[in-house]
Short mmCIF file of N, CA and C in Angstrom, two decimals:
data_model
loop_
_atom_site.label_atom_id
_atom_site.label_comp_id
_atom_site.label_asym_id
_atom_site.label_seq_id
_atom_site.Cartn_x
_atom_site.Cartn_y
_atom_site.Cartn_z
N UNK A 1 7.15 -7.36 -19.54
CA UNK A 1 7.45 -7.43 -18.11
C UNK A 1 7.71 -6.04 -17.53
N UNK A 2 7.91 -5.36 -18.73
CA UNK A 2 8.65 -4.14 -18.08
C UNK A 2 6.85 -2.96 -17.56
N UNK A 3 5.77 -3.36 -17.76
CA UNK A 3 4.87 -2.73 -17.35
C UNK A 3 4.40 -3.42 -16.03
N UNK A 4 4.12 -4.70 -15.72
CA UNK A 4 4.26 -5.40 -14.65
C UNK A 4 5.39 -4.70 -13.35
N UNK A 5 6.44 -4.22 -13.98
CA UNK A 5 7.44 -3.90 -13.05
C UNK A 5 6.89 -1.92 -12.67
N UNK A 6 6.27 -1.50 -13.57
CA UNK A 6 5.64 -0.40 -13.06
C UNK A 6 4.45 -0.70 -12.49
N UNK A 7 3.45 -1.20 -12.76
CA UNK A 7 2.27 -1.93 -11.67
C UNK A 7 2.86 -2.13 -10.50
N UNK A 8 4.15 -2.93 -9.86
CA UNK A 8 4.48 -3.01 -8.74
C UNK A 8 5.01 -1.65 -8.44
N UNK A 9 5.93 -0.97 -8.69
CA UNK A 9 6.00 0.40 -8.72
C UNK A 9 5.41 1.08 -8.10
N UNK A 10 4.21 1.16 -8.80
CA UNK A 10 2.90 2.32 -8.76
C UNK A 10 2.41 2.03 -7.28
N UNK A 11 2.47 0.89 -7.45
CA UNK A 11 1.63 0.05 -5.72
C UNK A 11 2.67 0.50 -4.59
N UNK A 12 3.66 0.36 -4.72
CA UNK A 12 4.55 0.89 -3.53
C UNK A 12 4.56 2.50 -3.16
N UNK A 13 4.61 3.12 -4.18
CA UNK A 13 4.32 4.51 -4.20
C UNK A 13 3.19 4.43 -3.50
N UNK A 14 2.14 4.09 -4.29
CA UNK A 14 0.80 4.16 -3.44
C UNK A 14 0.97 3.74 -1.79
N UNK A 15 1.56 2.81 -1.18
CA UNK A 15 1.56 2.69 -0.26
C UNK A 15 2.43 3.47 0.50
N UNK A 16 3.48 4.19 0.01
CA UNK A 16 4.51 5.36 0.64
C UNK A 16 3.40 6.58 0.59
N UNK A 17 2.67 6.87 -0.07
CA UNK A 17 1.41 8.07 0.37
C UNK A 17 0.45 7.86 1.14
N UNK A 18 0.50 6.36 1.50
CA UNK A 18 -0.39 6.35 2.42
C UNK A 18 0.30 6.68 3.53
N UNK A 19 1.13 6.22 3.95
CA UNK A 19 2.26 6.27 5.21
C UNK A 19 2.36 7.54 5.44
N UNK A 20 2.53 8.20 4.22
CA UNK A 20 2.73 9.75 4.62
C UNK A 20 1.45 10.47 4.84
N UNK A 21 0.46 9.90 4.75
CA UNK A 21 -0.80 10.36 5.03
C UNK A 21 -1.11 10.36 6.72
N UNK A 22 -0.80 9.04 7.01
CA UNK A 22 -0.80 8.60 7.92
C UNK A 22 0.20 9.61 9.18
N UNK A 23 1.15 9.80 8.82
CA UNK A 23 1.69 10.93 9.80
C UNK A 23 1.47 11.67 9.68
N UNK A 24 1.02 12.93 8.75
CA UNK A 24 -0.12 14.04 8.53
C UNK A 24 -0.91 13.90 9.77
N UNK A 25 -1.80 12.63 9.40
CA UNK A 25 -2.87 12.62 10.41
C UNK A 25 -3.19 12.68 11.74
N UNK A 26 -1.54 12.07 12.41
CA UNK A 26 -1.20 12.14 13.52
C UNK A 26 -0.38 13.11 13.86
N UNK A 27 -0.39 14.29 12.49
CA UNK A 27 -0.24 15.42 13.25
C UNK A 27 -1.38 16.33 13.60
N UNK A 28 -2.36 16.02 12.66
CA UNK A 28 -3.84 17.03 12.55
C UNK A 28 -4.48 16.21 13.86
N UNK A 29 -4.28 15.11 14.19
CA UNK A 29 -5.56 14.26 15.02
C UNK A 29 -4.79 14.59 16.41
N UNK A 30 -3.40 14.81 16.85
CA UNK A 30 -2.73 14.62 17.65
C UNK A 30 -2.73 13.61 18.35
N UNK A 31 -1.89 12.68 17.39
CA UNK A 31 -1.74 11.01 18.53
C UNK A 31 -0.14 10.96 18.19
N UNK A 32 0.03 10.85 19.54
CA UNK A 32 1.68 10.79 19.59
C UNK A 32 2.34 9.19 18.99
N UNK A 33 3.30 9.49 18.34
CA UNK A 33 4.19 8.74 17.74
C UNK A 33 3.74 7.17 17.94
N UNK A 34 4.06 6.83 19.08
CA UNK A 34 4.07 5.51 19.32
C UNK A 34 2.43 4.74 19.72
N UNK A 35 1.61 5.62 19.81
CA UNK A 35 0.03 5.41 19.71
C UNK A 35 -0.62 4.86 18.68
N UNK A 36 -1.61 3.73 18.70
CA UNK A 36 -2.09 3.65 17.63
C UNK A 36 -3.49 4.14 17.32
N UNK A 37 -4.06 4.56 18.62
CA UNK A 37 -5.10 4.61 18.27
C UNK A 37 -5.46 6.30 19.29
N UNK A 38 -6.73 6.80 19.55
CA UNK A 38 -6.97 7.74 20.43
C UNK A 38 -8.24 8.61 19.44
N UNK A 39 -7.62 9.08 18.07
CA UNK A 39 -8.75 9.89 17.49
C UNK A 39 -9.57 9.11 16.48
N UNK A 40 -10.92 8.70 16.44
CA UNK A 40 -11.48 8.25 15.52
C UNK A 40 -10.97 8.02 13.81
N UNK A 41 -11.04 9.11 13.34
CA UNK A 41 -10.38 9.58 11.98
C UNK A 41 -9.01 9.56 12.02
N UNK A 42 -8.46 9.26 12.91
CA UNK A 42 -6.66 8.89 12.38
C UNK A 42 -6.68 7.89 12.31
N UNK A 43 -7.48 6.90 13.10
CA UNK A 43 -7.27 5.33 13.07
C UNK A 43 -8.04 4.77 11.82
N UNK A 44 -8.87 5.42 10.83
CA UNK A 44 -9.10 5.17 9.62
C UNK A 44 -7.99 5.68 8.71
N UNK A 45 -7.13 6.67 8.40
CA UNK A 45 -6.16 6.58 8.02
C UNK A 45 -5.07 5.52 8.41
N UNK A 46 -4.83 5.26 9.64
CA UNK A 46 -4.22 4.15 9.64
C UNK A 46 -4.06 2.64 9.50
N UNK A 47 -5.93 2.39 9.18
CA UNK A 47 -6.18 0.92 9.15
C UNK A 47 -6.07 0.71 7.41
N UNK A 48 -6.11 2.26 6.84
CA UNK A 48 -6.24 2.02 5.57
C UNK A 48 -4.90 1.58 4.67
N UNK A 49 -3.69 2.56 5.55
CA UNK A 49 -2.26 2.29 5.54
C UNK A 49 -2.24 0.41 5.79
N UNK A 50 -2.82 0.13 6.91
CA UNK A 50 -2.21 -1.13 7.12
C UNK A 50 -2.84 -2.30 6.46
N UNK A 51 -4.32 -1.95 6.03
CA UNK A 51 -5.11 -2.73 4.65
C UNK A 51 -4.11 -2.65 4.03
N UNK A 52 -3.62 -1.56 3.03
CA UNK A 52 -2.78 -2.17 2.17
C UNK A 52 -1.68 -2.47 2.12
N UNK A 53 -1.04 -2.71 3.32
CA UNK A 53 0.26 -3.60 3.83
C UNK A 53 0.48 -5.15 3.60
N UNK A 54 -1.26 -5.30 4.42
CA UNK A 54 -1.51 -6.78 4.43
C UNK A 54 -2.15 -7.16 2.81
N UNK A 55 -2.20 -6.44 2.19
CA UNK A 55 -2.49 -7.08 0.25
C UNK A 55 -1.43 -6.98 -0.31
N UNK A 56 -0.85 -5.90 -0.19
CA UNK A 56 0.99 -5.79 -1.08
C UNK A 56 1.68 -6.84 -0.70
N UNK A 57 1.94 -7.70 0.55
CA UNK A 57 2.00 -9.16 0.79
C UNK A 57 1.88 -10.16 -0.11
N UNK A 58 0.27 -10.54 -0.63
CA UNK A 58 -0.28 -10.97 -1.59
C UNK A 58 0.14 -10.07 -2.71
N UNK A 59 0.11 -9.27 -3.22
CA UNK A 59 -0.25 -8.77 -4.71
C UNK A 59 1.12 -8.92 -4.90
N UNK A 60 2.07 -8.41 -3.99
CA UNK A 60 3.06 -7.84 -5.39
C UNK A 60 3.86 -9.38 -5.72
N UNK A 61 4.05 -10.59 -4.86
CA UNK A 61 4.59 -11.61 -5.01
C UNK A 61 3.63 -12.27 -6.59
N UNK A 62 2.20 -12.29 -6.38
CA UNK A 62 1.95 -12.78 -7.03
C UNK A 62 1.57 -12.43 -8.61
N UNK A 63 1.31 -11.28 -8.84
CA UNK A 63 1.59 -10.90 -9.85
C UNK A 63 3.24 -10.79 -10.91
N UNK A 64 4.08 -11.01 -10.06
CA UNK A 64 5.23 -11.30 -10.39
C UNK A 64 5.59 -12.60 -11.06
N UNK A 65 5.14 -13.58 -10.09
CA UNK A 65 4.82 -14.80 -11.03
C UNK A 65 4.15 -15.00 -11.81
N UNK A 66 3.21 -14.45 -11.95
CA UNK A 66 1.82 -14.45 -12.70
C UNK A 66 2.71 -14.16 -14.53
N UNK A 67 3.01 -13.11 -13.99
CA UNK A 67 3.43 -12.24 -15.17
C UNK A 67 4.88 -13.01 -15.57
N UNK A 68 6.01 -14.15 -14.72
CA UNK A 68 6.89 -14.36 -15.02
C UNK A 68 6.36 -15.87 -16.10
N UNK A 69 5.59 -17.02 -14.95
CA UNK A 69 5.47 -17.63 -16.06
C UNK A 69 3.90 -17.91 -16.41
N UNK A 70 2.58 -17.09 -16.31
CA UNK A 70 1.79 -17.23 -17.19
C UNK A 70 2.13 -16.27 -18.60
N UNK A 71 1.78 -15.34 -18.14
CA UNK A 71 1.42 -14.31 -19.37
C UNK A 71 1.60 -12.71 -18.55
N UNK A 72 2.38 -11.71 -18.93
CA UNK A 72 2.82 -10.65 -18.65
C UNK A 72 1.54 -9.83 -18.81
N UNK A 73 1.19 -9.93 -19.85
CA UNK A 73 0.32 -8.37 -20.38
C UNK A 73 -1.17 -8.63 -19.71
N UNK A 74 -1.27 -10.45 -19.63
CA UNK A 74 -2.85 -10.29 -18.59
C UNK A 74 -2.65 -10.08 -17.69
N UNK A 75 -1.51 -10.45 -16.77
CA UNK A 75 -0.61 -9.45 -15.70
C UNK A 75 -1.14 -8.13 -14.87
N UNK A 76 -0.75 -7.55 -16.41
CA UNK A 76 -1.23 -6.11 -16.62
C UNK A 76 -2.11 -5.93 -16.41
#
């Protein structure tokens, strides 16, 4: 279980670099704070941030169960 619990881990990280990518971008693209959209290429950094918002939803619940009562390591 205890690699399952770094798989979720790893995924949150991953999604905290996206976020931070994501304000990078809206500093290089210049779109103010509360904007979502304005420069082509920031709003692909940001749809990519929010793709994986809407799967970490799905993934991290279900791999949790997956791994609690099927089998951990196919989990993995």
């Amino acid at each position: 279980m205890a690699y399952v619990q770094l798989i979720m881990v790893l995924a949150l990280i991953e999604f905290l670099l996206f976020g931070y990518a994501v304000g990078q971008a809206r500093t290089r693209y210049h779109v103010p704070a509360p904007a979502m959209s304005g420069n082509e290429v920031f709003e692909r950094y940001f749809r990519a941030h929010m793709n994986t918002l809407e799967q970490l939803v799905v993934f991290l619940p279900s791999i949790w169960l997956f791994a609690h009562y099927i089998n951990a390591w196919i989990a993995v």
